[in-house]
Structures are given as C-alpha cells and as structure tokens.
Short mmCIF file of C-alpha atoms and ligand atoms in Angstrom, two decimals:
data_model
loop_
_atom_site.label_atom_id
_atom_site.label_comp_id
_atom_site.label_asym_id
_atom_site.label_seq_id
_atom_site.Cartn_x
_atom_site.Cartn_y
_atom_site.Cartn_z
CA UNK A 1 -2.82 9.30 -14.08
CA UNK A 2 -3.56 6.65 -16.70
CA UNK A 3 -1.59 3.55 -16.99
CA UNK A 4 0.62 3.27 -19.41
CA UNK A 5 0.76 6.77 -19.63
CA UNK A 6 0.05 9.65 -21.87
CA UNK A 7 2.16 11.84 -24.02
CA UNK A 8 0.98 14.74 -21.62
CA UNK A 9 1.81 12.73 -18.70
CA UNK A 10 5.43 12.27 -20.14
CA UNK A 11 6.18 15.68 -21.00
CA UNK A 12 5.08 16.63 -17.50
CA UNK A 13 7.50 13.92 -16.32
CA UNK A 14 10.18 15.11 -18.36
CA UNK A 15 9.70 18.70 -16.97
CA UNK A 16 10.17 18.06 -13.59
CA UNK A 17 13.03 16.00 -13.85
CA UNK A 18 14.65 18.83 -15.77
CA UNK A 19 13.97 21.04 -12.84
CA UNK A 20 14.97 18.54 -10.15
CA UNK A 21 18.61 18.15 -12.37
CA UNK A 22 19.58 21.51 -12.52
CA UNK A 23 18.75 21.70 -8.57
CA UNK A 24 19.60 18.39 -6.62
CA UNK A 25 23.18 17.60 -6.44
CA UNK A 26 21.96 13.68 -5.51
CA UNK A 27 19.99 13.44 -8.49
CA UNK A 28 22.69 15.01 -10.88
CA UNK A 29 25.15 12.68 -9.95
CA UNK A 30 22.75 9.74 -10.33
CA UNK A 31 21.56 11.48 -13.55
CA UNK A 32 24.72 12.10 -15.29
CA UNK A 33 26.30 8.84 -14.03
CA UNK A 34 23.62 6.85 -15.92
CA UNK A 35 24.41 9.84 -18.85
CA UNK A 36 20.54 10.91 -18.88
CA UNK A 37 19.98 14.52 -19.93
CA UNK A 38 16.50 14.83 -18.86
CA UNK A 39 15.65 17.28 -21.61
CA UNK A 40 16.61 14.86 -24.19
CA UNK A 41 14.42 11.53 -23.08
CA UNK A 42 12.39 10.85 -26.12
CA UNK A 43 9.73 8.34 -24.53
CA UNK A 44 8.87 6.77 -21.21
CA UNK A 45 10.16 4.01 -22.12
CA UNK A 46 13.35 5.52 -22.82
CA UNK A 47 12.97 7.34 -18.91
CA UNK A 48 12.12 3.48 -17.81
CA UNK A 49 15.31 1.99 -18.63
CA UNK A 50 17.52 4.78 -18.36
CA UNK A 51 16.66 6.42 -14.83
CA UNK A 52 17.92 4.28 -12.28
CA UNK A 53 15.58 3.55 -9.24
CA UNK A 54 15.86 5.36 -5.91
CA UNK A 55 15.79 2.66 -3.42
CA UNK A 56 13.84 2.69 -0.27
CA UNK A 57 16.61 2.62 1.96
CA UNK A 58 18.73 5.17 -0.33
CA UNK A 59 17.21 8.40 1.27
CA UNK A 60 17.73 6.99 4.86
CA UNK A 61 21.38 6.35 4.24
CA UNK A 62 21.97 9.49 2.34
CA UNK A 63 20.33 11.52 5.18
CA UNK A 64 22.71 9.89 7.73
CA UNK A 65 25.97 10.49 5.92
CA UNK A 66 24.88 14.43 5.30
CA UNK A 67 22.67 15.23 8.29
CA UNK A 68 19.75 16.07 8.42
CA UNK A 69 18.32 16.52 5.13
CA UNK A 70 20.90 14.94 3.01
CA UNK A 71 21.99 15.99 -0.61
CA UNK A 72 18.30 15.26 -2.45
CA UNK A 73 17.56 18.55 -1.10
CA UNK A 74 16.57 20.87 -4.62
CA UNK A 75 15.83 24.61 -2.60
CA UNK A 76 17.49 26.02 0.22
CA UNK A 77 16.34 26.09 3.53
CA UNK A 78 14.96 29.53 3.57
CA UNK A 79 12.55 28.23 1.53
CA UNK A 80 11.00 25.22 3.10
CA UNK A 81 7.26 26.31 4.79
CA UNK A 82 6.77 23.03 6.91
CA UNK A 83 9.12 19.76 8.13
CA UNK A 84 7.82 16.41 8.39
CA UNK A 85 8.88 13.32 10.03
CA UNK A 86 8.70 9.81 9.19
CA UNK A 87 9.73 6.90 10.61
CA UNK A 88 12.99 5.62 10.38
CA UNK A 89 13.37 9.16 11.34
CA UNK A 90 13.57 10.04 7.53
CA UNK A 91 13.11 14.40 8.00
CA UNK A 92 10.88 15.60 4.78
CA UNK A 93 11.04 19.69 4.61
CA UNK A 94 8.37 20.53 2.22
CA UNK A 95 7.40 24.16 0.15
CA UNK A 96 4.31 26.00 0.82
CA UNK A 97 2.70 24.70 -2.33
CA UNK A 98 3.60 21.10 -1.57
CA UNK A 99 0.25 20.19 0.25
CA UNK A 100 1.75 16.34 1.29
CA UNK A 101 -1.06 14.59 -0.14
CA UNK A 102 -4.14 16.71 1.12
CA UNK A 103 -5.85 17.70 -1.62
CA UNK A 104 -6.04 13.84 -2.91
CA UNK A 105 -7.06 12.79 0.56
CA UNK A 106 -10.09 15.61 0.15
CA UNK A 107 -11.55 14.09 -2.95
CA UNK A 108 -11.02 10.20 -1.02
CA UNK A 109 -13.26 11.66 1.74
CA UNK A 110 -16.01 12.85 -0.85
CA UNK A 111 -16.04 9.67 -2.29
CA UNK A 112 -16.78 7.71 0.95
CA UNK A 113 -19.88 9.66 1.31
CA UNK A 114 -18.49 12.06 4.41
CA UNK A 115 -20.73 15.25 5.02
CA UNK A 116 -19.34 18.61 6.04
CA UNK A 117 -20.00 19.06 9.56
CA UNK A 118 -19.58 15.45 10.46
CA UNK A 119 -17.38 14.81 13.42
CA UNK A 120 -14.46 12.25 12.10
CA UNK A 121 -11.97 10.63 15.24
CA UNK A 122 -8.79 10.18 13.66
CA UNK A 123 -6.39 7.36 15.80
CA UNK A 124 -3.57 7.49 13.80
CA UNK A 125 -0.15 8.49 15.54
CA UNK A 126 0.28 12.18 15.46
CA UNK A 127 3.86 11.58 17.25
CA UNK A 128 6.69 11.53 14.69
CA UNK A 129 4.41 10.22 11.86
CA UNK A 130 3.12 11.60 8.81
CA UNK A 131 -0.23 9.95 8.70
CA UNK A 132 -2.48 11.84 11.83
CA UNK A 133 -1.71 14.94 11.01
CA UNK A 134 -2.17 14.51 7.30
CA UNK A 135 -5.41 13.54 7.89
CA UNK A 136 -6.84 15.36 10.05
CA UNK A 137 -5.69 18.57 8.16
CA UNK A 138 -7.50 16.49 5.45
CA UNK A 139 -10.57 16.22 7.30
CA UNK A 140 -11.11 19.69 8.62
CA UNK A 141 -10.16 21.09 4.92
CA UNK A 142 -13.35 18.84 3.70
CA UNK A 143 -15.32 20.79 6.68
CA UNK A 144 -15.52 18.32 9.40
CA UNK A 145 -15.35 18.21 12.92
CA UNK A 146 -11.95 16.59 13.96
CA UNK A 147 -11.02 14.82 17.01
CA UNK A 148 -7.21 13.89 16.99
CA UNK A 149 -7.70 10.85 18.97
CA UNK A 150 -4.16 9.65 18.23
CA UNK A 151 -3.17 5.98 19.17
CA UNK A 152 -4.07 4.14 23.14
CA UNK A 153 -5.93 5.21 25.75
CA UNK A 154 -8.94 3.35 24.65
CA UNK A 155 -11.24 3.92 27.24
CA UNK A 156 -10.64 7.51 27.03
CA UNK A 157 -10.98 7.36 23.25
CA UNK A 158 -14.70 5.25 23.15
CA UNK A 159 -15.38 8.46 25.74
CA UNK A 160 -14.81 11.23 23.58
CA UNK A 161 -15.85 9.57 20.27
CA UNK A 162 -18.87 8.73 22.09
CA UNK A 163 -19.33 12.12 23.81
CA UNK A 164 -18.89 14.48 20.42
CA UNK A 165 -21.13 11.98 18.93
CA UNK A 166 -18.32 10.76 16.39
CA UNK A 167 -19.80 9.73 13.10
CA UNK A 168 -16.60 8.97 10.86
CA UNK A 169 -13.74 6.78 12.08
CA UNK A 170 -9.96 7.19 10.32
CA UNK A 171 -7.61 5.07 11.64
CA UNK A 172 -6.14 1.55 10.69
CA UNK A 173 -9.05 -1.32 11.70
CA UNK A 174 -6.98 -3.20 14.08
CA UNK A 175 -6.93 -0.26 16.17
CA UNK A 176 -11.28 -0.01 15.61
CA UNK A 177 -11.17 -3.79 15.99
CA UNK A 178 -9.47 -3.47 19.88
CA UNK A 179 -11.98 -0.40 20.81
CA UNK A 180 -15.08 -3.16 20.75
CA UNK A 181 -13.82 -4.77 24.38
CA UNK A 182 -13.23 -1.09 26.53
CA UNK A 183 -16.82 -0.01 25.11
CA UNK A 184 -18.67 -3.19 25.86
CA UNK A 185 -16.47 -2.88 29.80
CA UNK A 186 -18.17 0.68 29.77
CA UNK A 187 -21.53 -1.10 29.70
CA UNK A 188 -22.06 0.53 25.88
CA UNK A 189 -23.30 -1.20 22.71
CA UNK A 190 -20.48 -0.35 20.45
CA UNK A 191 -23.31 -0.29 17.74
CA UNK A 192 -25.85 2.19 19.28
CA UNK A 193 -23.72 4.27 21.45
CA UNK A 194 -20.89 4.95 18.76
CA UNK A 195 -22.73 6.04 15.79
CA UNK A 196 -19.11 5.30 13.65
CA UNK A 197 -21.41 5.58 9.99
CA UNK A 198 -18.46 5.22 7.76
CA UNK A 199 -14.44 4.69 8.35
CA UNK A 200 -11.27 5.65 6.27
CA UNK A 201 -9.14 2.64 6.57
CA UNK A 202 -5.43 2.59 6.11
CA UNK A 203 -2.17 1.62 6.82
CA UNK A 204 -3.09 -2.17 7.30
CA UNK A 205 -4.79 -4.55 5.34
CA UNK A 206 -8.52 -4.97 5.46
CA UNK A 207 -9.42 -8.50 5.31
CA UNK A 208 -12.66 -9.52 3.91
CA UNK A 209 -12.92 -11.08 7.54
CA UNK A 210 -11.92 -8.05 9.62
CA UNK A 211 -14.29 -5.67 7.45
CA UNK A 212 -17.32 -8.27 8.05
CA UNK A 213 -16.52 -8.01 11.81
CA UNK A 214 -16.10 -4.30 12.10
CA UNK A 215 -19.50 -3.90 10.40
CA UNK A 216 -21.55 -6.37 12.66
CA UNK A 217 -19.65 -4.60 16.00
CA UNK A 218 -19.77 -1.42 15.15
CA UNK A 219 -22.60 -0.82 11.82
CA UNK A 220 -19.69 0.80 9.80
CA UNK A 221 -18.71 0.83 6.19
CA UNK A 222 -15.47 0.50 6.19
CA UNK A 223 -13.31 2.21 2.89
CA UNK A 224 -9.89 0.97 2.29
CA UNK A 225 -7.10 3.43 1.82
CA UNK A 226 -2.98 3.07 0.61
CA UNK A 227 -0.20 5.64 1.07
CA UNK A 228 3.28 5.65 1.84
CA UNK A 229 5.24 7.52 4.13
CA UNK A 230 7.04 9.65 1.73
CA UNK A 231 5.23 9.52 -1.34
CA UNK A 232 1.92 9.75 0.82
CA UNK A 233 -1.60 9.27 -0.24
CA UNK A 234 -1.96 6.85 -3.47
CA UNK A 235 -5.14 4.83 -3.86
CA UNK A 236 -8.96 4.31 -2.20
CA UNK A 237 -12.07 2.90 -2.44
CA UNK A 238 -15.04 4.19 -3.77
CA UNK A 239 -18.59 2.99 -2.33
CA UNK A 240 -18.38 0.34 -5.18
CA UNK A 241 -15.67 -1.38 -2.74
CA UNK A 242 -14.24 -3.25 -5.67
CA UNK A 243 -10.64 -2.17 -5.44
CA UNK A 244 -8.89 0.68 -4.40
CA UNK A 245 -8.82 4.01 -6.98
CA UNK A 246 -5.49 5.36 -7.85
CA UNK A 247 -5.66 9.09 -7.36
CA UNK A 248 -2.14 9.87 -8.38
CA UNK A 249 -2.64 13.57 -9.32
CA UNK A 250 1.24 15.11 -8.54
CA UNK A 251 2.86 11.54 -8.71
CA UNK A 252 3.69 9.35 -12.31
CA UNK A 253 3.39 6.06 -10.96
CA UNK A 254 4.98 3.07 -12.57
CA UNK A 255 3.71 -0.43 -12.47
CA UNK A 256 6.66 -2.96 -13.17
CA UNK A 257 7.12 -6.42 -13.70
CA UNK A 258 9.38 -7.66 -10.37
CA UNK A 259 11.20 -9.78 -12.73
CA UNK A 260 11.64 -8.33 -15.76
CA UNK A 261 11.46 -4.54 -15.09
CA UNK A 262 8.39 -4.38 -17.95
CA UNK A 263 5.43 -2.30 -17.91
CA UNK A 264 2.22 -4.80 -16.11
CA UNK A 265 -1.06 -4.75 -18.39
CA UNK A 266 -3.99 -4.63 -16.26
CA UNK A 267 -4.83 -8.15 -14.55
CA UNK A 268 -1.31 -8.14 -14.09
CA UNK A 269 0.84 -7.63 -10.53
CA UNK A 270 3.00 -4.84 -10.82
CA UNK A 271 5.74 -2.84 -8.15
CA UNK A 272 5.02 0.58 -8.00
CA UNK A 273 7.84 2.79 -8.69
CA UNK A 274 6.66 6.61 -8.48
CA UNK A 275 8.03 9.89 -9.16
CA UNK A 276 6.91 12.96 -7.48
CA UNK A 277 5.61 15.72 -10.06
CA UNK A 278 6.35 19.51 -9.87
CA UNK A 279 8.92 21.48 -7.40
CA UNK A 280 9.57 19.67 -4.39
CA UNK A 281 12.02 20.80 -1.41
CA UNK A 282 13.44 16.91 -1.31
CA UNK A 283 12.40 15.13 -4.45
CA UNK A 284 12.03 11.62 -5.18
CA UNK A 285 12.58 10.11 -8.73
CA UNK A 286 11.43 6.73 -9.37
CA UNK A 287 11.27 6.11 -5.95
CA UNK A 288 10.68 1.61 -5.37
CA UNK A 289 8.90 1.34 -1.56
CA UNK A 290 8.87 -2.84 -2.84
CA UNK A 291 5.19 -2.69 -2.88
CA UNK A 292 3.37 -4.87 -5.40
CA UNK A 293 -0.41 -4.09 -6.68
CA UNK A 294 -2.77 -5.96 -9.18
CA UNK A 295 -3.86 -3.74 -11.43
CA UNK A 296 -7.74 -4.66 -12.06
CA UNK A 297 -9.42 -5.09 -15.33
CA UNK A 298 -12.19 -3.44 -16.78
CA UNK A 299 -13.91 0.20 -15.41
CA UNK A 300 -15.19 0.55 -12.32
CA UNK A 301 -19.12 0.26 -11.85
CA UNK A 302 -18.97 3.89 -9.73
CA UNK A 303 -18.28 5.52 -13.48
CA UNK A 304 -14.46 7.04 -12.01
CA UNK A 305 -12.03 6.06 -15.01
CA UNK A 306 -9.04 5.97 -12.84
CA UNK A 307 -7.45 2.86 -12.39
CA UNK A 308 -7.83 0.43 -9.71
CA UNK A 309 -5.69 -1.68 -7.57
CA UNK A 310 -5.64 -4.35 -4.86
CA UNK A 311 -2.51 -3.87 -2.62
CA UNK A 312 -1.35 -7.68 -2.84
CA UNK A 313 1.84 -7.07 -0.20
CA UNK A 314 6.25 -7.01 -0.56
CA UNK A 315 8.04 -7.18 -3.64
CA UNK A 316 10.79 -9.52 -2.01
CA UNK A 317 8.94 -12.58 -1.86
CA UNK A 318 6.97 -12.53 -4.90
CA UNK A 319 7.86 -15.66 -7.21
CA UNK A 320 6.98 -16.25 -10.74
CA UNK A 321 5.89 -20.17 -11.07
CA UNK A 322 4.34 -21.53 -14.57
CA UNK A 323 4.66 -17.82 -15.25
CA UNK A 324 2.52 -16.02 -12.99
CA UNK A 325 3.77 -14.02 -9.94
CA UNK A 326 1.99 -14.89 -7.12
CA UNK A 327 2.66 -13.68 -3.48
CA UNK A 328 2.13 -15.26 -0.51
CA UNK A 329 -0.59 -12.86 0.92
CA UNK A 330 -2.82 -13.82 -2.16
CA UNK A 331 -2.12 -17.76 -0.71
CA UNK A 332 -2.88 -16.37 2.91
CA UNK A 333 -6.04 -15.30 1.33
CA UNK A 334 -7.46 -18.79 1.26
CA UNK A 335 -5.77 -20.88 3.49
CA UNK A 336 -7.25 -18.43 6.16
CA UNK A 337 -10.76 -19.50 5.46
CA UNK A 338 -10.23 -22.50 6.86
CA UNK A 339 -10.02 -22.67 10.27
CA UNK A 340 -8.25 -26.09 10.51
CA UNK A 341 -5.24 -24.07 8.78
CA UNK A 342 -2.32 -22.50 10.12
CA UNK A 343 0.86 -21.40 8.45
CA UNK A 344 1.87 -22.63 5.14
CA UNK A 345 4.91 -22.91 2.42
CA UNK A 346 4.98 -22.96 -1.25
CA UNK A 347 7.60 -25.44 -2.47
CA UNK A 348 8.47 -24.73 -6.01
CA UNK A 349 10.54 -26.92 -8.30
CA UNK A 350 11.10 -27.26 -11.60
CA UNK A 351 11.53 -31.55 -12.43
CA UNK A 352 14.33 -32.48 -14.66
CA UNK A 353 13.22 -32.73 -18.15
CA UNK A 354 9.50 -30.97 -17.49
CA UNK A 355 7.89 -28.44 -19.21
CA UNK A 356 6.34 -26.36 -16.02
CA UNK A 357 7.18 -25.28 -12.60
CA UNK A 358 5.82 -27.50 -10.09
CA UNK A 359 4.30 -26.26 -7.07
CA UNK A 360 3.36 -27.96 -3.84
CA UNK A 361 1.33 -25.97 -1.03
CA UNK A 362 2.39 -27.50 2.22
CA UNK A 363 -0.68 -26.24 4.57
CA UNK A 364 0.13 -26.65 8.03
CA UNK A 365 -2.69 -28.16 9.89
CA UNK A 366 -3.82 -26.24 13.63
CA UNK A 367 -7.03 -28.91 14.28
CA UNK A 368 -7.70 -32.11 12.25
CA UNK A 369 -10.33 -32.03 9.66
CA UNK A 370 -13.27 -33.92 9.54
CA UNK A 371 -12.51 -34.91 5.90
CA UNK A 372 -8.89 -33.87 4.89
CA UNK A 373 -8.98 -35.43 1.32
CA UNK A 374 -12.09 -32.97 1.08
CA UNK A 375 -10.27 -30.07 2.64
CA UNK A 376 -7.55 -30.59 0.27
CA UNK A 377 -9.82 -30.44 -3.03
CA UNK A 378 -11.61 -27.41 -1.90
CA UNK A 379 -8.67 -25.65 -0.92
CA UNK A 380 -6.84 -27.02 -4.40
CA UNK A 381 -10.22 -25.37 -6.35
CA UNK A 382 -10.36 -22.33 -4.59
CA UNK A 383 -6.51 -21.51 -4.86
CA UNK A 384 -6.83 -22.08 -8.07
CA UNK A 385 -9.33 -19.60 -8.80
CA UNK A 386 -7.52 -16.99 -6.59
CA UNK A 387 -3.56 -17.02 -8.12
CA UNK A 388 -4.56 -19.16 -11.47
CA UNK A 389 -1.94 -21.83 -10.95
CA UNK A 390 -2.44 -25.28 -9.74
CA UNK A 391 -0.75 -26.42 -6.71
CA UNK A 392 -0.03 -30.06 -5.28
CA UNK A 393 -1.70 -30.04 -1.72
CA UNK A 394 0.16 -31.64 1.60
CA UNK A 395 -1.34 -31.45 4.72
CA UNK A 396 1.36 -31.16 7.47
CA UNK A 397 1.57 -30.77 11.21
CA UNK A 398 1.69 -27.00 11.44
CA UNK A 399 4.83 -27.33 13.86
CA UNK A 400 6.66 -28.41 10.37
CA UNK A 401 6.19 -25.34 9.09
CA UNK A 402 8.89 -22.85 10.10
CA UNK A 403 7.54 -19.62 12.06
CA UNK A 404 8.80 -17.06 9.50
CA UNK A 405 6.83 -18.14 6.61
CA UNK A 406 3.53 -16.77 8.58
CA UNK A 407 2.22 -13.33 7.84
CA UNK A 408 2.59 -10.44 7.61
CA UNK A 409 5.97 -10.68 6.52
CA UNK A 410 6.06 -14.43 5.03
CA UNK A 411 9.79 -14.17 4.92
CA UNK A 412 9.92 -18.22 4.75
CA UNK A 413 6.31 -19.15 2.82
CA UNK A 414 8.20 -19.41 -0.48
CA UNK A 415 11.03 -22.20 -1.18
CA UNK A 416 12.82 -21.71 -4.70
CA UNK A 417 14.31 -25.05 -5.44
CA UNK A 418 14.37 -24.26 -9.26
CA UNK A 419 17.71 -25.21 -10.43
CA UNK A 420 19.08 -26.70 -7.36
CA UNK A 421 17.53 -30.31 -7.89
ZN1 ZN B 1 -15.12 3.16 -8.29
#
C-alpha cells in the first residue's frame, strides 16, 4: 500500500471495517463506544482519530477472560479451515481464504533471487509458533525443496543441510551464526561443504556486523525480513539491500508519530499501527505491536515503488530531543563500532531558560582507548550523522552504567530529566 494512502485504499478500509462491525461483538462495542459508524467515516484521517487502537496485550487478555478465542471472533466456528498458535499462547483460527501471509512471503522469495527446485532449510520453531510453518508452506508454494530443520540439534542440522545439498537458508542469523562451530567440529568448511547461496533473514536484527560475518563463514547473501506474530509477514529486502520493502497487500498500515499520534512523512520514524483487510475469522483493527520504522526517502534503485523501511526497534523508549525521535538501537548502532565501548545512557535535559534539549551520551568504557579525546570526536561526528542531533560525550567506567540500559531491550539507555531540574 502507499503511504499516506489512497482514496482506493480508504474505501477498502472502510469496507472491511463495515463487515468486521456488523460481525465482532469486541469490535462493536469498541466501535460504538467511540460512536464510529464505519459506513459513515469520511477520510482516513477521520478513521485515524476516531478508531481507537487495539493494544498488543488487548487480544491476550480478552482471550483469557472468554476462552479460547475470545469475543474478536467475526464467523463461527464451523467456519474456521485452520488454527494457529502464537506465543503468549494467543490461538488465531483463520478461513480458508485467509492464506496467513503466504502469498506476500512468495513474492519476498522471488525477489531474493530463489529458483524453483532449490532446496531451502528452514530453522525456525515449528512448535507452537507461527513462523516455520508459514514459511515453509511459503517455500514449497514457490517450488522448492523444503527441509523443516526447526530450532537445535545443530550437528544433526549442518548433516542434513549438508547432505540434501541445501542451497537457501530461512531462519533468524543468530541461529546461522551458532551452526559455523558444529560444522568446523565435523571437520567441514562451512563455506564449501554448505553451499547456503542466499538466506531469508527474520525475526532478529541483522547487524551490518553479523551480515559481514555470515557472508565471510558461510558465502551467503543474507536478505532481511519483518513480520509479526499476528499480523504476519510485513516488509523485505530486495537484492538492492537498502531497506526493507513493505509488501502490505491485505493489511492498511499506519505510520504514526509516537508522540503526537500524526501521520510520519518519509525520513521520518513512525509506529506501525495496521489493520487487517478483507474477512477474517479473528480480526484486528488498528492493531499497535509498539514497533517503530523509518520510513526511507526517495525510490528504491531495484525500480519496486513500494515503500521502504528500516525496523529501528520498541516504541516505549523512543524520546523526542531538539525534536527528533531517536531510539536507542539507532545509538547502539555506533557505539558498537567501537570496541572500547560497552553499554551506554542518553541523559536528556532541558536547562532553565534554554532554547533546546540538551543531550549527553554517557558511553561506558569496556578497555581504555588509546586516545579518548579522539574517540570522543569521532563518536560525537558519527552520531551525529546517524540520529541528526548533537550529543555532549562522557566517557564512563562501563560498571556506571546500569545493566538494563544494554540491548536488546534498552529499558534504562534513556533518562528524561526534562522538567524535573
Ligand atoms: Zn528495492
């Protein structure tokens, strides 16, 4: 879908939540609580600040007090063709039509360059999670060769990838990252006797660093994927590698301002709020997982129009300072290309009588550097260049730094003191 979107892509919008009125009890209460008649939204704009938000943890909680589906439910249950699981356990019957993502997933493997007849290893859990299955339906529907390698068992896994001669890897790259050691202890180069060609990344990030690594281990291209467990499949790279596509086809994505609840331009960071499009057996209006993309300028040198995004991490600890939202992962980014840096915090303030936010990066030091007054300029530049704000540096024992502001979840990287000097 385009971004903002199109008339077409309203009146679609408007259509299924007319259907999903008339059939979900959840979503007519929420509806006619907030006194929306779907049939009578005039704009998206209009939908935007009229349709209240379906929180994250609103389906799990609404599934526990009315087990098991709960009252999103919009069909009854002779009609649901498949169940699926994700974790939490949130229980996702779905109709035969609903295809849970695979026909987007199809069109991500043609644009990584995957033949038919390749054989693909999928390591994904297939136990209680949406993601293995998904794709290896995905996979053989392209016209592959699919081993459901599921997670562990690594030495058994090198085996059979290596065995069935295994040109396509699809799992997260931690998990490709960890199967280096067992092959090398199995007296095989992990680059000649695993032919891995290309690999579907996803469900983790994909460091600049970890994709460099992967490729000189293993000779792979590595293509970086997004979903969600229960919105699915949403973005992926195209062999341009310069941010991830968002194929979107059954879901109008929103791309919000964490602050302000406004429409993001591209350039900007955005949370994604979707809403799932046609009949669905449980569906999900303006449904917030708290993830936050930057939406990239300009088009994309591959010639796809669709546009692209870089998954930049939570919602939660996002902060707006001197008026641009930066997150801590984007921070992370740089401090982790220096190896005399550890964990870090962002002190914002805002001095008495200033015009701007003022922003120190406390960088917690793991070895001493040769020239810290250098380290500190280079790091100052290159932050800089990366969120477009200027922070004071500190170098600090890393110990002074407390444990919960390092990644992934960076609970503690970002102090507010705005208000409170
Ligand atoms: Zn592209």
């Amino acid at each position: 879908m385009a971004w903002p979107p199109t008339r077409e892509e309203f009146a679609r919008l408007r259509e299924t939540l007319a259907w999903v009125y008339a059939r979900s009890p959840h979503y007519r209460r929420v509806l006619d609580e907030a006194g929306v008649r779907p049939a009578a939204l005039a704009s998206y704009d209009e939908f935007r600040t009229r349709v209240p938000r379906t929180d994250k943890t609103e389906l799990a909680v609404n599934q526990r007090a009315h087990p098991p589906f709960g009252d999103f439910l919009a069909v009854p249950h002779e009609q649901f063709a498949s169940l699926h699981t994700s974790p939490g356990p949130i229980y996702i019957p779905r109709l035969a039509e609903e295809r849970g993502g695979t026909p987007v997933l199809v069109e991500a493997i043609a644009a990584m360059g995957v033949r038919r007849g390749e054989v693909v290893h999928v390591t994904l859990s297939y136990h209680v999670m949406p993601g293995g299955l998904r794709l290896h339906r995905a996979f053989e529907e392209y016209g592959c060769l699919v081993i459901n390698g599921g997670t562990g068992a690594s030495r058994l896994q090198v085996q059979v990838a290596r065995d069935y001669g295994a040109t396509v890897y699809a799992g997260t790259p931690s998990f490709l990252a960890h199967l280096g050691a067992p092959a090398r202890g199995m007296c095989l180069d992990p680059r000649r006797d695993l032919r891995y060609r290309v690999g579907f990344s996803t469900a983790e990030t994909l460091t600049p660093a970890l994709r460099r690594d992967l490729d000189s281990t293993f000779g792979i291209e590595l293509f970086d994927h997004c979903g969600e467990a229960q919105i699915g499949p949403l973005a992926g790279e195209c062999r341009a590698h310069e941010g991830m596509h968002l194929h979107a086809r059954d879901l109008f994505c929103e791309f919000l301002d964490p602050e302000t609840g406004e429409p993001v331009a591209p350039g900007g960071i955005g949370e994604l709020v979707a809403t799932q499009l046609g009949p669905r057996a449980l569906p999900l209006i303006r449904y917030a997982p708290r993830d936050a993309f930057r939406l990239l300028p300009d088009a994309c040198p591959c010639g796809d129009p669709s546009l692209r995004l870089r998954f930049v991490g939570q919602v939660g600890v996002i902060k707006k300072i001197k008026g641009v939202l930066v997150h801590p992962a984007q921070v992370h980014a740089v401090t982790s290309q220096f190896p005399e840096l550890g964990r870090f915090q962002v002190i914002v303030s805002h001095p008495e009588g200033e015009r701007y936010d003022h922003a120190v990066l406390r960088a917690g030091v793991v070895r001493p550097p040769g020239d810290p007054q250098g380290l500190a300029q280079t790091l100052g530049e290159r932050l800089r260049a990366t969120v477009l704000i200027r922070m004071e540096i500190e170098l600090v024992p890393e110990a002074d730094v407390p444990e919960a502001a390092g990644p992934p979840r960076f609970a503690e990287a970002m102090v507010d003191r705005r208000g409170t000097a």
